[in-house]
PDB file of C-alpha atoms in Angstrom:
ATOM      1  CA  ALA S  22     -12.229   4.671  11.679  1.00  0.00           C
ATOM      2  CA  GLN S  23     -10.391   5.929   8.717  1.00  0.00           C
ATOM      3  CA  LYS S  24     -11.865   5.821   5.157  1.00  0.00           C
ATOM      4  CA  ILE S  25     -10.537   6.609   1.707  1.00  0.00           C
ATOM      5  CA  THR S  26     -12.810   7.199  -1.191  1.00  0.00           C
ATOM      6  CA  GLN S  27     -11.758   7.167  -4.858  1.00  0.00           C
ATOM      7  CA  THR S  28     -14.872   7.752  -6.944  1.00  0.00           C
ATOM      8  CA  GLN S  29     -13.347   7.208 -10.358  1.00  0.00           C
ATOM      9  CA  PRO S  30     -13.119   3.504 -11.165  1.00  0.00           C
ATOM     10  CA  GLY S  31     -11.572   4.193 -14.615  1.00  0.00           C
ATOM     11  CA  MET S  32     -10.358   7.118 -16.562  1.00  0.00           C
ATOM     12  CA  PHE S  33      -9.090   7.417 -20.164  1.00  0.00           C
ATOM     13  CA  VAL S  34      -6.797  10.297 -20.922  1.00  0.00           C
ATOM     14  CA  GLN S  35      -5.015  11.441 -24.105  1.00  0.00           C
ATOM     15  CA  GLU S  36      -1.257  11.261 -23.982  1.00  0.00           C
ATOM     16  CA  LYS S  37       0.539  14.542 -22.973  1.00  0.00           C
ATOM     17  CA  GLU S  38      -2.587  15.816 -21.240  1.00  0.00           C
ATOM     18  CA  ALA S  39      -2.784  16.508 -17.536  1.00  0.00           C
ATOM     19  CA  VAL S  40      -4.909  14.184 -15.463  1.00  0.00           C
ATOM     20  CA  THR S  41      -6.401  14.605 -11.914  1.00  0.00           C
ATOM     21  CA  LEU S  42      -7.278  11.503  -9.907  1.00  0.00           C
ATOM     22  CA  ASP S  43      -9.647  12.221  -6.963  1.00  0.00           C
ATOM     23  CA  CYS S  44      -9.357  11.123  -3.379  1.00  0.00           C
ATOM     24  CA  THR S  45     -11.193  12.147  -0.419  1.00  0.00           C
ATOM     25  CA  TYR S  46     -10.572  10.820   3.097  1.00  0.00           C
ATOM     26  CA  ASP S  47     -12.355  10.721   6.438  1.00  0.00           C
ATOM     27  CA  THR S  48     -10.723  10.734   9.799  1.00  0.00           C
ATOM     28  CA  SER S  49     -11.242  12.502  13.103  1.00  0.00           C
ATOM     29  CA  ASP S  50      -7.487  12.522  13.857  1.00  0.00           C
ATOM     30  CA  GLN S  51      -5.484  15.738  13.426  1.00  0.00           C
ATOM     31  CA  SER S  52      -2.267  13.979  12.549  1.00  0.00           C
ATOM     32  CA  TYR S  53      -2.141  11.828   9.461  1.00  0.00           C
ATOM     33  CA  GLY S  54      -0.294  11.231   6.236  1.00  0.00           C
ATOM     34  CA  LEU S  55      -1.619  10.766   2.694  1.00  0.00           C
ATOM     35  CA  PHE S  56       0.046   8.604   0.116  1.00  0.00           C
ATOM     36  CA  TRP S  57      -0.416   7.855  -3.577  1.00  0.00           C
ATOM     37  CA  TYR S  58       0.664   4.643  -5.162  1.00  0.00           C
ATOM     38  CA  LYS S  59       0.832   3.284  -8.658  1.00  0.00           C
ATOM     39  CA  GLN S  60       0.318  -0.380  -9.340  1.00  0.00           C
ATOM     40  CA  PRO S  61       1.132  -1.620 -12.899  1.00  0.00           C
ATOM     41  CA  SER S  62      -0.027  -5.064 -14.081  1.00  0.00           C
ATOM     42  CA  SER S  63       2.987  -6.630 -12.604  1.00  0.00           C
ATOM     43  CA  GLY S  64       1.456  -6.056  -9.080  1.00  0.00           C
ATOM     44  CA  GLU S  65       4.241  -4.077  -7.344  1.00  0.00           C
ATOM     45  CA  MET S  66       2.975  -0.938  -5.595  1.00  0.00           C
ATOM     46  CA  ILE S  67       5.198   2.045  -6.526  1.00  0.00           C
ATOM     47  CA  PHE S  68       5.355   4.971  -4.095  1.00  0.00           C
ATOM     48  CA  LEU S  69       4.619   8.255  -5.873  1.00  0.00           C
ATOM     49  CA  ILE S  70       4.059  11.021  -3.314  1.00  0.00           C
ATOM     50  CA  TYR S  71       3.432  11.885   0.403  1.00  0.00           C
ATOM     51  CA  GLN S  72       1.552  14.660   2.010  1.00  0.00           C
ATOM     52  CA  GLY S  73       1.509  15.217   5.769  1.00  0.00           C
ATOM     53  CA  SER S  74      -1.536  16.863   7.503  1.00  0.00           C
ATOM     54  CA  TYR S  75       0.632  19.577   8.797  1.00  0.00           C
ATOM     55  CA  ASP S  76       2.457  20.218   5.622  1.00  0.00           C
ATOM     56  CA  GLU S  77       1.530  23.847   4.484  1.00  0.00           C
ATOM     57  CA  GLN S  78       2.603  23.387   0.927  1.00  0.00           C
ATOM     58  CA  ASN S  79       1.303  20.815  -1.583  1.00  0.00           C
ATOM     59  CA  ALA S  80       3.795  17.993  -2.152  1.00  0.00           C
ATOM     60  CA  THR S  81       5.474  17.616  -5.676  1.00  0.00           C
ATOM     61  CA  GLU S  82       7.548  14.923  -7.089  1.00  0.00           C
ATOM     62  CA  GLY S  83       8.509  15.392 -10.713  1.00  0.00           C
ATOM     63  CA  ARG S  84       5.401  15.118 -12.810  1.00  0.00           C
ATOM     64  CA  TYR S  85       3.357  14.272  -9.807  1.00  0.00           C
ATOM     65  CA  SER S  86       1.700  16.802  -7.463  1.00  0.00           C
ATOM     66  CA  LEU S  87      -0.799  16.419  -4.647  1.00  0.00           C
ATOM     67  CA  ASN S  88      -3.521  18.976  -4.480  1.00  0.00           C
ATOM     68  CA  PHE S  89      -4.204  18.919  -0.768  1.00  0.00           C
ATOM     69  CA  GLN S  90      -7.346  20.622   0.536  1.00  0.00           C
ATOM     70  CA  LYS S  91      -7.514  19.962   4.211  1.00  0.00           C
ATOM     71  CA  ALA S  92     -10.884  21.660   4.910  1.00  0.00           C
ATOM     72  CA  ARG S  93     -12.499  19.546   2.086  1.00  0.00           C
ATOM     73  CA  LYS S  94     -10.506  16.488   3.223  1.00  0.00           C
ATOM     74  CA  SER S  95      -9.345  15.876  -0.285  1.00  0.00           C
ATOM     75  CA  ALA S  96      -5.983  14.844  -1.643  1.00  0.00           C
ATOM     76  CA  ASN S  97      -6.172  14.707  -5.382  1.00  0.00           C
ATOM     77  CA  LEU S  98      -3.155  13.456  -7.485  1.00  0.00           C
ATOM     78  CA  VAL S  99      -2.265  15.507 -10.508  1.00  0.00           C
ATOM     79  CA  ILE S 100      -0.056  13.957 -13.282  1.00  0.00           C
ATOM     80  CA  SER S 101       1.158  16.498 -15.703  1.00  0.00           C
ATOM     81  CA  ALA S 102       2.051  15.706 -19.300  1.00  0.00           C
ATOM     82  CA  SER S 103       0.831  12.057 -19.107  1.00  0.00           C
ATOM     83  CA  GLN S 104       2.757   9.299 -20.710  1.00  0.00           C
ATOM     84  CA  LEU S 105       1.798   5.908 -22.040  1.00  0.00           C
ATOM     85  CA  GLY S 106       3.776   4.344 -19.148  1.00  0.00           C
ATOM     86  CA  ASP S 107       1.394   6.086 -16.722  1.00  0.00           C
ATOM     87  CA  SER S 108      -1.266   3.446 -17.513  1.00  0.00           C
ATOM     88  CA  ALA S 109      -1.888   1.583 -14.233  1.00  0.00           C
ATOM     89  CA  MET S 110      -4.092   1.328 -11.122  1.00  0.00           C
ATOM     90  CA  TYR S 111      -3.696   4.351  -8.776  1.00  0.00           C
ATOM     91  CA  PHE S 112      -4.330   4.043  -5.058  1.00  0.00           C
ATOM     92  CA  CYS S 113      -4.742   6.768  -2.540  1.00  0.00           C
ATOM     93  CA  ALA S 114      -3.838   5.702   1.094  1.00  0.00           C
ATOM     94  CA  MET S 115      -3.865   7.258   4.512  1.00  0.00           C
ATOM     95  CA  ARG S 116      -1.953   6.543   7.760  1.00  0.00           C
ATOM     96  CA  VAL S 117      -3.174   7.997  10.972  1.00  0.00           C
ATOM     97  CA  ILE S 118      -0.488   8.950  13.591  1.00  0.00           C
ATOM     98  CA  SER S 119      -2.728   8.205  16.560  1.00  0.00           C
ATOM     99  CA  ASN S 120      -0.065   6.399  18.572  1.00  0.00           C
ATOM    100  CA  PHE S 121       3.643   5.662  18.215  1.00  0.00           C
ATOM    101  CA  GLY S 122       4.514   3.484  15.352  1.00  0.00           C
ATOM    102  CA  ASN S 123       1.045   3.082  13.757  1.00  0.00           C
ATOM    103  CA  GLU S 124       2.158   2.119  10.351  1.00  0.00           C
ATOM    104  CA  LYS S 125      -1.057   0.782   8.977  1.00  0.00           C
ATOM    105  CA  LEU S 126      -2.171   2.115   5.638  1.00  0.00           C
ATOM    106  CA  THR S 127      -5.812   2.390   4.746  1.00  0.00           C
ATOM    107  CA  PHE S 128      -6.278   2.263   0.939  1.00  0.00           C
ATOM    108  CA  GLY S 129      -8.959   3.414  -1.419  1.00  0.00           C
ATOM    109  CA  THR S 130     -10.505   1.187  -4.080  1.00  0.00           C
ATOM    110  CA  GLY S 131      -8.349   2.646  -6.743  1.00  0.00           C
ATOM    111  CA  THR S 132      -8.693   4.253 -10.208  1.00  0.00           C
ATOM    112  CA  ARG S 133      -7.645   2.513 -13.383  1.00  0.00           C
ATOM    113  CA  LEU S 134      -5.856   5.015 -15.589  1.00  0.00           C
ATOM    114  CA  THR S 135      -5.336   4.411 -19.262  1.00  0.00           C
ATOM    115  CA  ILE S 136      -3.413   6.750 -21.422  1.00  0.00           C
ATOM    116  CA  ILE S 137      -4.424   6.792 -25.116  1.00  0.00           C
ATOM    117  CA  PRO S 138      -1.737   7.422 -27.787  1.00  0.00           C
TER     118      PRO S 138
ATOM    119  CA  LYS T  25      20.242  -0.426  -3.252  1.00  0.00           C
ATOM    120  CA  ALA T  26      18.061  -3.469  -3.599  1.00  0.00           C
ATOM    121  CA  GLY T  27      14.364  -3.009  -3.208  1.00  0.00           C
ATOM    122  CA  VAL T  28      11.794  -5.160  -1.181  1.00  0.00           C
ATOM    123  CA  THR T  29      12.081  -8.769  -2.158  1.00  0.00           C
ATOM    124  CA  GLN T  30       9.215 -11.287  -1.838  1.00  0.00           C
ATOM    125  CA  THR T  31       9.412 -14.893  -2.382  1.00  0.00           C
ATOM    126  CA  PRO T  32       8.008 -16.834  -4.054  1.00  0.00           C
ATOM    127  CA  ARG T  33       6.332 -14.802  -6.681  1.00  0.00           C
ATOM    128  CA  TYR T  34       3.713 -17.315  -7.442  1.00  0.00           C
ATOM    129  CA  LEU T  35       2.268 -20.159  -5.359  1.00  0.00           C
ATOM    130  CA  ILE T  36      -0.486 -22.777  -5.819  1.00  0.00           C
ATOM    131  CA  LYS T  37      -1.789 -24.610  -2.739  1.00  0.00           C
ATOM    132  CA  THR T  38      -4.596 -26.850  -1.985  1.00  0.00           C
ATOM    133  CA  ARG T  39      -7.410 -26.145   0.593  1.00  0.00           C
ATOM    134  CA  GLY T  40      -6.355 -27.135   4.110  1.00  0.00           C
ATOM    135  CA  GLN T  41      -2.665 -26.794   3.494  1.00  0.00           C
ATOM    136  CA  GLN T  42      -0.467 -24.145   5.014  1.00  0.00           C
ATOM    137  CA  VAL T  43       1.923 -21.661   3.325  1.00  0.00           C
ATOM    138  CA  THR T  44       4.766 -19.417   4.249  1.00  0.00           C
ATOM    139  CA  LEU T  45       5.619 -16.367   2.385  1.00  0.00           C
ATOM    140  CA  SER T  46       8.861 -14.419   2.733  1.00  0.00           C
ATOM    141  CA  CYS T  47       9.752 -10.756   2.595  1.00  0.00           C
ATOM    142  CA  SER T  48      13.260  -9.108   2.683  1.00  0.00           C
ATOM    143  CA  PRO T  49      13.031  -5.398   3.368  1.00  0.00           C
ATOM    144  CA  ILE T  50      15.250  -2.652   2.088  1.00  0.00           C
ATOM    145  CA  SER T  51      18.565  -2.674   3.898  1.00  0.00           C
ATOM    146  CA  GLY T  52      18.292  -0.652   7.154  1.00  0.00           C
ATOM    147  CA  HIS T  53      14.517  -0.720   7.261  1.00  0.00           C
ATOM    148  CA  ARG T  54      13.099  -2.094  10.462  1.00  0.00           C
ATOM    149  CA  SER T  55       9.338  -1.853   9.812  1.00  0.00           C
ATOM    150  CA  VAL T  56       7.715  -4.562   7.659  1.00  0.00           C
ATOM    151  CA  SER T  57       4.000  -4.575   6.950  1.00  0.00           C
ATOM    152  CA  TRP T  58       1.914  -7.191   5.219  1.00  0.00           C
ATOM    153  CA  TYR T  59      -1.213  -6.489   3.055  1.00  0.00           C
ATOM    154  CA  GLN T  60      -3.704  -8.692   1.346  1.00  0.00           C
ATOM    155  CA  GLN T  61      -5.163  -7.596  -2.030  1.00  0.00           C
ATOM    156  CA  THR T  62      -8.222  -9.208  -3.617  1.00  0.00           C
ATOM    157  CA  PRO T  63     -10.686  -7.961  -6.246  1.00  0.00           C
ATOM    158  CA  GLY T  64     -13.399  -8.054  -3.776  1.00  0.00           C
ATOM    159  CA  GLN T  65     -11.919  -6.570  -0.581  1.00  0.00           C
ATOM    160  CA  GLY T  66      -9.170  -4.471  -2.144  1.00  0.00           C
ATOM    161  CA  LEU T  67      -6.107  -3.931  -0.091  1.00  0.00           C
ATOM    162  CA  GLN T  68      -6.338  -4.839   3.615  1.00  0.00           C
ATOM    163  CA  PHE T  69      -3.743  -4.425   6.256  1.00  0.00           C
ATOM    164  CA  LEU T  70      -2.679  -7.775   7.920  1.00  0.00           C
ATOM    165  CA  PHE T  71      -0.003  -6.752  10.455  1.00  0.00           C
ATOM    166  CA  GLU T  72       3.177  -4.853  10.876  1.00  0.00           C
ATOM    167  CA  TYR T  73       6.448  -5.740  12.554  1.00  0.00           C
ATOM    168  CA  PHE T  74       9.193  -3.466  13.905  1.00  0.00           C
ATOM    169  CA  SER T  75      12.302  -4.907  15.458  1.00  0.00           C
ATOM    170  CA  GLU T  76      10.972  -8.437  15.782  1.00  0.00           C
ATOM    171  CA  THR T  77       7.795  -7.207  17.564  1.00  0.00           C
ATOM    172  CA  GLN T  78       4.306  -7.146  16.110  1.00  0.00           C
ATOM    173  CA  ARG T  79       3.065  -3.626  16.628  1.00  0.00           C
ATOM    174  CA  ASN T  80      -0.211  -3.496  14.703  1.00  0.00           C
ATOM    175  CA  LYS T  81      -2.706  -6.077  13.535  1.00  0.00           C
ATOM    176  CA  GLY T  82      -5.519  -6.022  11.205  1.00  0.00           C
ATOM    177  CA  ASN T  83      -8.926  -7.846  11.332  1.00  0.00           C
ATOM    178  CA  PHE T  84      -7.878 -11.296  10.082  1.00  0.00           C
ATOM    179  CA  PRO T  85      -8.389 -14.714  11.721  1.00  0.00           C
ATOM    180  CA  GLY T  86      -5.738 -16.286  13.716  1.00  0.00           C
ATOM    181  CA  ARG T  87      -4.805 -18.541  10.803  1.00  0.00           C
ATOM    182  CA  PHE T  88      -2.809 -15.651   9.537  1.00  0.00           C
ATOM    183  CA  SER T  89       0.422 -15.043  11.516  1.00  0.00           C
ATOM    184  CA  GLY T  90       3.843 -13.652  10.979  1.00  0.00           C
ATOM    185  CA  ARG T  91       7.109 -13.032  12.482  1.00  0.00           C
ATOM    186  CA  GLN T  92      10.263 -10.890  11.998  1.00  0.00           C
ATOM    187  CA  PHE T  93      13.856 -11.955  12.330  1.00  0.00           C
ATOM    188  CA  SER T  94      16.778 -10.043  13.780  1.00  0.00           C
ATOM    189  CA  ASN T  95      17.909  -9.059  10.323  1.00  0.00           C
ATOM    190  CA  SER T  96      14.403  -7.577   9.694  1.00  0.00           C
ATOM    191  CA  ARG T  97      13.440 -10.290   7.174  1.00  0.00           C
ATOM    192  CA  SER T  98       9.799 -11.275   7.768  1.00  0.00           C
ATOM    193  CA  GLU T  99       7.534 -14.267   7.050  1.00  0.00           C
ATOM    194  CA  MET T 100       3.907 -14.595   6.944  1.00  0.00           C
ATOM    195  CA  ASN T 101       2.161 -17.896   7.497  1.00  0.00           C
ATOM    196  CA  VAL T 102      -1.400 -18.941   6.615  1.00  0.00           C
ATOM    197  CA  SER T 103      -2.682 -22.232   8.027  1.00  0.00           C
ATOM    198  CA  THR T 104      -5.599 -24.302   6.940  1.00  0.00           C
ATOM    199  CA  LEU T 105      -5.908 -22.437   3.581  1.00  0.00           C
ATOM    200  CA  GLU T 106      -9.298 -21.636   2.316  1.00  0.00           C
ATOM    201  CA  LEU T 107     -10.365 -20.642  -1.205  1.00  0.00           C
ATOM    202  CA  GLY T 108     -10.930 -17.094  -0.156  1.00  0.00           C
ATOM    203  CA  ASP T 109      -7.280 -16.804   0.844  1.00  0.00           C
ATOM    204  CA  SER T 110      -6.355 -16.603  -2.906  1.00  0.00           C
ATOM    205  CA  ALA T 111      -4.851 -13.139  -3.217  1.00  0.00           C
ATOM    206  CA  LEU T 112      -1.804 -11.008  -3.979  1.00  0.00           C
ATOM    207  CA  TYR T 113       0.180 -10.602  -0.748  1.00  0.00           C
ATOM    208  CA  LEU T 114       2.119  -7.596  -0.570  1.00  0.00           C
ATOM    209  CA  CYS T 115       4.908  -6.661   1.831  1.00  0.00           C
ATOM    210  CA  ALA T 116       6.097  -3.085   2.652  1.00  0.00           C
ATOM    211  CA  SER T 117       9.150  -1.810   4.403  1.00  0.00           C
ATOM    212  CA  ALA T 118       9.813   1.502   5.966  1.00  0.00           C
ATOM    213  CA  HIS T 119      12.724   3.225   7.555  1.00  0.00           C
ATOM    214  CA  ARG T 120      11.447   5.875   9.745  1.00  0.00           C
ATOM    215  CA  THR T 121       8.613   5.960  12.184  1.00  0.00           C
ATOM    216  CA  PRO T 122       6.194   7.381  11.398  1.00  0.00           C
ATOM    217  CA  ASN T 123       7.135   6.714   7.896  1.00  0.00           C
ATOM    218  CA  THR T 124       6.636   9.158   5.007  1.00  0.00           C
ATOM    219  CA  GLU T 125       7.468   6.510   2.442  1.00  0.00           C
ATOM    220  CA  ALA T 126       6.561   2.811   2.450  1.00  0.00           C
ATOM    221  CA  PHE T 127       8.188   0.657  -0.282  1.00  0.00           C
ATOM    222  CA  PHE T 128       6.391  -2.401  -1.507  1.00  0.00           C
ATOM    223  CA  GLY T 129       7.624  -5.550  -2.922  1.00  0.00           C
ATOM    224  CA  GLN T 130       6.196  -7.197  -6.139  1.00  0.00           C
ATOM    225  CA  GLY T 131       4.041  -9.488  -4.093  1.00  0.00           C
ATOM    226  CA  THR T 132       3.279 -13.164  -3.898  1.00  0.00           C
ATOM    227  CA  ARG T 133       0.329 -14.289  -5.783  1.00  0.00           C
ATOM    228  CA  LEU T 134      -1.264 -17.252  -3.939  1.00  0.00           C
ATOM    229  CA  THR T 135      -3.864 -19.330  -5.619  1.00  0.00           C
ATOM    230  CA  VAL T 136      -5.829 -21.852  -3.335  1.00  0.00           C
ATOM    231  CA  VAL T 137      -7.440 -24.636  -5.266  1.00  0.00           C
TER     232      VAL T 137
END
């Protein structure tokens, strides 16, 4: 079974500072993908970044980067130069590619990020 | 390019009733997945459809069912509603398999009274 652990229920960060959201995962499969989503109060899940287990370089998307440490089974999200609009819930998720077309995402419990002006 | 559209956005139903939720994926996407989000259980996978076929199913009772049409639009049905079914139901669509991006709709917030 797959498991995602997010140990930070809430974080407060000063505007313009960088922030790291922790995510560790557990799976015995060798082929998997890791996702980060942002969920504002409106409820929509906004895709931020993806990292494949065989990707050698850390994924980056604008201000978002994923610090992937395979041996430690961690996939931390780093947001550079935080903005007030970054205040939201952040979810780490994993998909195991154990068979064709397994699109099930397993989510962590989330981290509520609050950016302070 | 239109995003994932879920209707209705809000719904109030009475225990014992049934409900149907709709999800229109991004044009060209053939995979549609459904998730239930509650404060107690978090985000849980319900099922996934691809080209009108259910490919994956989560651990939910048979009261939860779904289907997908030839235009990739999907519906989710919950029969004999219980108070515990109150949740945000999210739909996600994906283009490739295996996907590297899954795009979610804004969800349908169901309240069972």
